[in-house]
Coordinates of N, CA and C in Angstrom, one line a residue:
X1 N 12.4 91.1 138.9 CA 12.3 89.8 139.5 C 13.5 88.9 139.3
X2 N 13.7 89.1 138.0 CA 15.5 88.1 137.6 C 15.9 88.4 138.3
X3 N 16.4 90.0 138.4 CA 17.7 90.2 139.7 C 18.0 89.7 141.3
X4 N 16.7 89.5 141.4 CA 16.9 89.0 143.1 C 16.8 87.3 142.8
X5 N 16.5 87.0 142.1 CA 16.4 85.4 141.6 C 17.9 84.8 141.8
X6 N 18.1 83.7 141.3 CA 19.2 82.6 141.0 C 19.2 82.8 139.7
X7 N 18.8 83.0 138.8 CA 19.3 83.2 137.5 C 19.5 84.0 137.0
X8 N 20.9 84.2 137.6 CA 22.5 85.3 137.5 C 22.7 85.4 136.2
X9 N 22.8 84.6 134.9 CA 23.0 84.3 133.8 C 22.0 85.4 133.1
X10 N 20.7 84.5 133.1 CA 19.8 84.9 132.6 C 19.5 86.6 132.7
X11 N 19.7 87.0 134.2 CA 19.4 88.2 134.6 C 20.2 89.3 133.9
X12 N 21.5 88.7 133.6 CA 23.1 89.3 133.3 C 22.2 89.7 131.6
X13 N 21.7 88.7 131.1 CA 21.4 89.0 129.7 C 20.9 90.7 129.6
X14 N 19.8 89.9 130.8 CA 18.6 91.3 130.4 C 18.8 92.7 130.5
X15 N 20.1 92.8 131.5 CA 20.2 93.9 132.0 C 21.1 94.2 130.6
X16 N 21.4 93.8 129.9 CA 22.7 93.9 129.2 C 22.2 94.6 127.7
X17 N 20.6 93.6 127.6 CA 19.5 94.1 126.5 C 18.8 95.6 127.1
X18 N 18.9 96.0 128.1 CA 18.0 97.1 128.9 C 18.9 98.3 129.0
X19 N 20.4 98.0 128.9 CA 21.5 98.9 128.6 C 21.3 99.3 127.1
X20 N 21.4 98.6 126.3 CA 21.3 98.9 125.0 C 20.0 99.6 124.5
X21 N 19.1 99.6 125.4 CA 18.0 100.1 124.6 C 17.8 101.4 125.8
X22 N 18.8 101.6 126.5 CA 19.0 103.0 127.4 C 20.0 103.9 126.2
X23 N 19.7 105.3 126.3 CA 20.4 105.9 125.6 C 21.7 106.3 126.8
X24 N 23.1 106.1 125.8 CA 24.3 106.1 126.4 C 24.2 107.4 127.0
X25 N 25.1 106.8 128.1 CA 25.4 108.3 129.8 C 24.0 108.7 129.9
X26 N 23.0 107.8 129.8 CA 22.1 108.5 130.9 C 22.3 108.3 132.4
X27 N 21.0 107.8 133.2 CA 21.2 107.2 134.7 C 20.7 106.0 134.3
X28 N 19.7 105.4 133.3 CA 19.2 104.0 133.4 C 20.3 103.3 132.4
X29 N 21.1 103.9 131.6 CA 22.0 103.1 131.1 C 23.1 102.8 132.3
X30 N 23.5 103.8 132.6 CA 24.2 103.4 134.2 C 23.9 102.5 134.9
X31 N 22.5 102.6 135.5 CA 22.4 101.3 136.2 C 22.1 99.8 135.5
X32 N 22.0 100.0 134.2 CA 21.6 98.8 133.8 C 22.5 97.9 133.4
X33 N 23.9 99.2 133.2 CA 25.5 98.2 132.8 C 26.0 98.2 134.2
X34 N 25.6 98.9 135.3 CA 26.3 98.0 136.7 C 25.8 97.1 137.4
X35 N 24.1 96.7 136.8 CA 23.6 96.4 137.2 C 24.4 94.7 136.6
X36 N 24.4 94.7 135.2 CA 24.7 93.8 134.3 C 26.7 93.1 134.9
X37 N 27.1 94.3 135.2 CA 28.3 93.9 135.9 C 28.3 93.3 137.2
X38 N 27.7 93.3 138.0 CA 27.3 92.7 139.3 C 27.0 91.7 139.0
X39 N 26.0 90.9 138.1 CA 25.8 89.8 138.2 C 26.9 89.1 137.5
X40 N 27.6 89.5 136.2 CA 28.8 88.7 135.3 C 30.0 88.5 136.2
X41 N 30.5 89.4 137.4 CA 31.5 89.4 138.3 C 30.9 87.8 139.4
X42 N 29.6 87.0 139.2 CA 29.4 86.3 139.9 C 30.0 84.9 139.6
X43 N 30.3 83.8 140.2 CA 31.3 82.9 139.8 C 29.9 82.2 138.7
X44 N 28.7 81.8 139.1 CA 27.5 81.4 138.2 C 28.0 81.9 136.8
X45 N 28.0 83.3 136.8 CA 28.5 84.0 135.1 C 29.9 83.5 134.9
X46 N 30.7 82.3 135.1 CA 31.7 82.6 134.5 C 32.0 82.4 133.1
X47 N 31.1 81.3 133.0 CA 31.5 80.3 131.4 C 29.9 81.7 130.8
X48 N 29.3 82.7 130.8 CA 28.3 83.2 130.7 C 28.9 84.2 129.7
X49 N 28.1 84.2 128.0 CA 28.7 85.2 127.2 C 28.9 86.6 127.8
X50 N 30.0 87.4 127.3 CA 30.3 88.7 128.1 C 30.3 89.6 126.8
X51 N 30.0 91.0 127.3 CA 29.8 91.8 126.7 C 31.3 91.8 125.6
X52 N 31.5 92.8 124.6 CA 32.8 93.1 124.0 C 33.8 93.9 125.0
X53 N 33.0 94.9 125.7 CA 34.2 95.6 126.4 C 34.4 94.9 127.9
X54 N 34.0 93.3 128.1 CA 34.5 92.8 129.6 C 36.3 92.4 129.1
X55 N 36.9 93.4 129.5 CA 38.9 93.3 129.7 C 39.3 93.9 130.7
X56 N 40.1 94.3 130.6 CA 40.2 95.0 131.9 C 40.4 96.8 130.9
X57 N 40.8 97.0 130.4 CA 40.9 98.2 129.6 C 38.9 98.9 129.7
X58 N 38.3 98.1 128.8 CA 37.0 98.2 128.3 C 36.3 98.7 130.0
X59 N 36.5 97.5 130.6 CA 35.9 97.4 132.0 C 36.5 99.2 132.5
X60 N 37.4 99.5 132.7 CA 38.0 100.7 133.3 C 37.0 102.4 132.6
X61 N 36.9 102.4 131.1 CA 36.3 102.7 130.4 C 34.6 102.8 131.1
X62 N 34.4 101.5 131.0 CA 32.3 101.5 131.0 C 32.4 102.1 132.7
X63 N 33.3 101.2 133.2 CA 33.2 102.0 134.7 C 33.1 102.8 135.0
X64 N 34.0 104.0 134.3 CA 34.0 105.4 134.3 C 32.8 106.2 133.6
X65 N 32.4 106.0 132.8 CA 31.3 106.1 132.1 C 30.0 106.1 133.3
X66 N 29.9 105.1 133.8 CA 28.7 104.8 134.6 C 28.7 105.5 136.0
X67 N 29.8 105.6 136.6 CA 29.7 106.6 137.7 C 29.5 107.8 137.1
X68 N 29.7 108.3 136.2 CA 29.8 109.7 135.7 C 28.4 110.0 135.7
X69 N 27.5 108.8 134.9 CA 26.3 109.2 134.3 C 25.6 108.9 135.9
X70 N 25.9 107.9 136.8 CA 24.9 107.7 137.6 C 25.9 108.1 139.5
X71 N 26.3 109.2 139.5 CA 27.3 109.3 140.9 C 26.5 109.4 142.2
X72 N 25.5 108.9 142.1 CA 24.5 109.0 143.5 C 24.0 107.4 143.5
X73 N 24.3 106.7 143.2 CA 24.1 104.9 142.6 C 25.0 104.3 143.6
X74 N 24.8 103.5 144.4 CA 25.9 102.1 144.9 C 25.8 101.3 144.0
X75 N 25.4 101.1 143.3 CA 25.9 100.0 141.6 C 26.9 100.5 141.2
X76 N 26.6 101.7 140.7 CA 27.9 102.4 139.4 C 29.2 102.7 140.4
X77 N 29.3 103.3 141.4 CA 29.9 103.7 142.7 C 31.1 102.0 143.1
X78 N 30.2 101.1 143.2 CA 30.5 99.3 143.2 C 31.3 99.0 142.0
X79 N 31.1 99.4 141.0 CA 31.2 98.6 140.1 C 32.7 99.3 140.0
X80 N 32.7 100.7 139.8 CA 33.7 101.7 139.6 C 34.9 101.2 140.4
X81 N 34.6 101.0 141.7 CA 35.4 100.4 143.0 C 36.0 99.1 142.3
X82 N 35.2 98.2 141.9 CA 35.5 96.8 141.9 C 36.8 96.6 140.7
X83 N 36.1 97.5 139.3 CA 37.2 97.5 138.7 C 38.6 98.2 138.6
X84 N 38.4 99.3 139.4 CA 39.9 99.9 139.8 C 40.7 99.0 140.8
X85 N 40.1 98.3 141.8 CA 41.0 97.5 142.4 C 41.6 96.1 141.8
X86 N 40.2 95.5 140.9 CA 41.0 94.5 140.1 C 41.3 93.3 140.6
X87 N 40.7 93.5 141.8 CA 40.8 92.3 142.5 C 39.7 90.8 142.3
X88 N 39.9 90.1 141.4 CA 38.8 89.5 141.1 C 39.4 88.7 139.9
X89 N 38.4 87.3 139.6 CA 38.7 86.3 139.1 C 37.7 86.5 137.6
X90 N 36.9 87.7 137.8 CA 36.2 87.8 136.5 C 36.4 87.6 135.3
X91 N 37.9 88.6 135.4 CA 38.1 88.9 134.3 C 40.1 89.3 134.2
X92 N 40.4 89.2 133.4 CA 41.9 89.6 133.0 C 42.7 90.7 133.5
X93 N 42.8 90.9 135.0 CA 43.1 92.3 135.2 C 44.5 92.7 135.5
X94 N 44.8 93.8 135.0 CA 46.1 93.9 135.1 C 47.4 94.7 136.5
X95 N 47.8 95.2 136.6 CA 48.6 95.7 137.7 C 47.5 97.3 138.2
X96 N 47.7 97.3 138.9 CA 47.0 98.6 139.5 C 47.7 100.0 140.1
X97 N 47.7 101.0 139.6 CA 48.7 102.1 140.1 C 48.1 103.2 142.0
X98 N 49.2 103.3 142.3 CA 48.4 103.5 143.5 C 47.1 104.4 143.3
X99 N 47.1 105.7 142.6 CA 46.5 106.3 141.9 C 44.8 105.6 141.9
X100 N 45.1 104.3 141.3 CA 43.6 103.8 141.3 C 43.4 102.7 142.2
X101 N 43.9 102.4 143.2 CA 43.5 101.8 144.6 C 43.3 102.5 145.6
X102 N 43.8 104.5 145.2 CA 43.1 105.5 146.1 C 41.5 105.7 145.4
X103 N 41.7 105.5 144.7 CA 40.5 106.0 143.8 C 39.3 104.8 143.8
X104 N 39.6 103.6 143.9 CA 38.8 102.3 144.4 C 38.0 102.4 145.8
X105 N 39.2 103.2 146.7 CA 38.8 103.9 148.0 C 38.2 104.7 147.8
X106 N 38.1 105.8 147.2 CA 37.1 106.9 147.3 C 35.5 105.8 146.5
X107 N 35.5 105.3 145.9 CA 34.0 104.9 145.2 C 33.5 103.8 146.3
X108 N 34.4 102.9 147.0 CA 34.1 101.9 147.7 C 33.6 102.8 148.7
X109 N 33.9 104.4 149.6 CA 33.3 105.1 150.7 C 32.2 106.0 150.1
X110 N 32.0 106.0 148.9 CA 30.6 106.6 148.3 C 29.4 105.3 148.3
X111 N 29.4 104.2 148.0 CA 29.5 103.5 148.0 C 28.5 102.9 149.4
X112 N 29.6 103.4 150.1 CA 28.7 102.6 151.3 C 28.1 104.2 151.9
X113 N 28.2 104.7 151.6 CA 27.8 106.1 151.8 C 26.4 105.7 151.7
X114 N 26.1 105.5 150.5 CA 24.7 105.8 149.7 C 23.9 104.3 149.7
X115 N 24.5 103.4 150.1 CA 24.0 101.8 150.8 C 23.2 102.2 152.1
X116 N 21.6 101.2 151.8 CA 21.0 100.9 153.1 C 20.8 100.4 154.0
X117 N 21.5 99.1 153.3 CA 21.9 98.3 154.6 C 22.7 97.9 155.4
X118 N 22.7 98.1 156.6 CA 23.9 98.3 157.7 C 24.9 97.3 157.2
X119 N 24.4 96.3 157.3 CA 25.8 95.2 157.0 C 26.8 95.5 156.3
X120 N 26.1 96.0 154.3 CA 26.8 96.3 153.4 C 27.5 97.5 153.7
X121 N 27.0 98.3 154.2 CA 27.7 99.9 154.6 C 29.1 99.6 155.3
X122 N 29.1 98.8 155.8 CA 29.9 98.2 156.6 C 30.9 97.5 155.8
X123 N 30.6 96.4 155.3 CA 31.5 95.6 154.6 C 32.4 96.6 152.9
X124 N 31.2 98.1 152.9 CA 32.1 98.7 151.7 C 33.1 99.1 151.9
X125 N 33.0 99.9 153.8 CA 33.3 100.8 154.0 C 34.6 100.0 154.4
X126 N 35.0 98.8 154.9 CA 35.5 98.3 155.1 C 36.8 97.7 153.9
X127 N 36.1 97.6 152.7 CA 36.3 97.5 151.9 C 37.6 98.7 151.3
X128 N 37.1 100.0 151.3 CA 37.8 101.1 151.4 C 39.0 101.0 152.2
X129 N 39.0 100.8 153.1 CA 40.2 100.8 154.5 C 41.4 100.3 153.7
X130 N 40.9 98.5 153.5 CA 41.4 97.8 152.8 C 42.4 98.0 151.4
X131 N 41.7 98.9 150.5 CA 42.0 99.6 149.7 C 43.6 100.5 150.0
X132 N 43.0 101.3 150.5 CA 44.2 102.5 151.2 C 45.5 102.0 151.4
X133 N 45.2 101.4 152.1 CA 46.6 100.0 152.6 C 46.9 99.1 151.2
X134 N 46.4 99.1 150.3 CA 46.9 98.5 149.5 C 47.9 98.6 148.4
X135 N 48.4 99.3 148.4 CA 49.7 100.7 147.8 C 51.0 99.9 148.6
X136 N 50.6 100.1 150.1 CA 51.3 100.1 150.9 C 51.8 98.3 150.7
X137 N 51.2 97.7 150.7 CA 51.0 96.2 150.9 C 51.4 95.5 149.1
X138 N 51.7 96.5 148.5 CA 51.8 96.2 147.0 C 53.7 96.3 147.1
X139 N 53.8 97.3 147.3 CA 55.1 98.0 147.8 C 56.3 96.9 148.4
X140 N 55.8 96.2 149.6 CA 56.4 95.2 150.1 C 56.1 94.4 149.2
X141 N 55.3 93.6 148.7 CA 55.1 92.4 147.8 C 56.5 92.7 146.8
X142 N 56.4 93.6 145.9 CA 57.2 94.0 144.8 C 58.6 94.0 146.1
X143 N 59.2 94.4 147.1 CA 60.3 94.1 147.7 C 60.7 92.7 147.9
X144 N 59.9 92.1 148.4 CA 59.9 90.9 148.4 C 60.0 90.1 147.1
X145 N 59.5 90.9 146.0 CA 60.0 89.7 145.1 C 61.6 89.9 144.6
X146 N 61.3 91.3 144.6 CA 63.1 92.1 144.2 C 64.0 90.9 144.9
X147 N 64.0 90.5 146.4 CA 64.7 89.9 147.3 C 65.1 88.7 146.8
X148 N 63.1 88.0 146.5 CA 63.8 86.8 145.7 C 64.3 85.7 144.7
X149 N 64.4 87.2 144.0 CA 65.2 87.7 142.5 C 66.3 87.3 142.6
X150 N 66.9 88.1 143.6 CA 68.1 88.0 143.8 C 68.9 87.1 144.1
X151 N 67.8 86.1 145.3 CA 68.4 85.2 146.0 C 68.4 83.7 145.3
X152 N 67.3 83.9 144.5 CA 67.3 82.7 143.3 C 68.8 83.0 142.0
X153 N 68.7 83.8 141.9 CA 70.1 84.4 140.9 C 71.4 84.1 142.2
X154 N 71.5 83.9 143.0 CA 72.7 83.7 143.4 C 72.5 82.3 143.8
X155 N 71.5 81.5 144.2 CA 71.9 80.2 144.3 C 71.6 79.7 142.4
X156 N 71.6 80.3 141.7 CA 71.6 79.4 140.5 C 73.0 79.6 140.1
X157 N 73.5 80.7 140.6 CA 75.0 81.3 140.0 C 76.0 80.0 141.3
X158 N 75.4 80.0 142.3 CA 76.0 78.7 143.2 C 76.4 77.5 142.3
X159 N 74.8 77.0 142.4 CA 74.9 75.7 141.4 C 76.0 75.5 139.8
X160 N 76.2 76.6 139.7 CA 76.5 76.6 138.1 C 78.4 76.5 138.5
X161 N 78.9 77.6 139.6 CA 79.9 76.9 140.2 C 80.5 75.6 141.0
X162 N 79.5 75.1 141.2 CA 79.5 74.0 142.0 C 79.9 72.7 141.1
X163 N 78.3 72.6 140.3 CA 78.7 72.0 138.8 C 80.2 72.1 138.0
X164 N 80.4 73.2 137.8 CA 81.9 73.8 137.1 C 83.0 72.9 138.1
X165 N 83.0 73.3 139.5 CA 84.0 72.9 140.1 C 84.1 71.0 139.7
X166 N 82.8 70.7 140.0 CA 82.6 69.5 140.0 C 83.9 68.5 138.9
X167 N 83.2 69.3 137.8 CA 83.5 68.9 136.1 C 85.1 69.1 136.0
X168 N 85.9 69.5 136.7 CA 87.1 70.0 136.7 C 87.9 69.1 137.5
X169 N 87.4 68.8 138.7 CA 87.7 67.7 139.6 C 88.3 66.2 139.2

């Protein structure tokens, strides 16, 4: 009943107490820590105590853990996705290798694979696409900043002659 409720917090607890008293890598510990990660990734959970392994390391870790124990789940499948892409305000996440933005893609199209509802099937699968291209879209960002690396280092190297000339004058 918590879970479909508004008390995201509260619900986050339980599932969090329902993980712990599941014996580790089953399938109900699986769903009970993605279940527990779905609601904490909610903006409601932000100021909301977090487990020890919510980092981005820990997070990569339980993720992997839980699809393993539960790979027929759109929770564990979700969750797996969510933290390899790292796209999110949750939590402290770090740079992403293409490696695991293909791999965000493959859980995000399992994912909606094993989802009932048209919409969401949709919006995972969608999700995925997104993913793929994101290598690609990372690639230019990182060129783009290379660019304006450069171009800030040559108008500061400007200024600095400018100044010089100035002072000589």
């Amino acid at each position: 009943a918590l879970a479909n409720s508004e008390h995201r917090v509260e619900a986050a607890q339980r599932f969090l107490e329902a993980k712990e008293r599941r014996q580790v890598g089953s399938e109900g510990w699986a769903r009970a820590t993605a279940a527990a990660f779905n609601k904490l990734i909610q903006e409601e959970c932000a100021e909301a105590a977090k487990p020890e392994w919510w980092n981005d390391e820990g997070l990569k870790v339980m993720s992997a853990r839980a699809v393993r124990a539960a790979p027929d789940t759109t929770s564990a499948n979700r969750m797996r996705a969510l933290v390899l892409c790292g796209m999110t305000d949750a939590w402290e996440a770090g740079p992403r290798s293409v490696a695991e933005f293909k791999e965000a893609a493959t859980h995000f199209d399992r994912a909606a694979a094993l989802h009932t509802a048209p919409a969401m099937k949709a919006q995972l699968a969608g999700f995925a696409v997104f993913m793929r291209g994101q290598p690609e879209r990372q690639a230019q960002l990182d060129a783009n900043k290379a660019q304006l690396l450069v171009l800030e280092t040559f108008l500061q190297e400007s200024r600095a002659r400018s100044a010089a000339e100035l002072t000589e004058a």
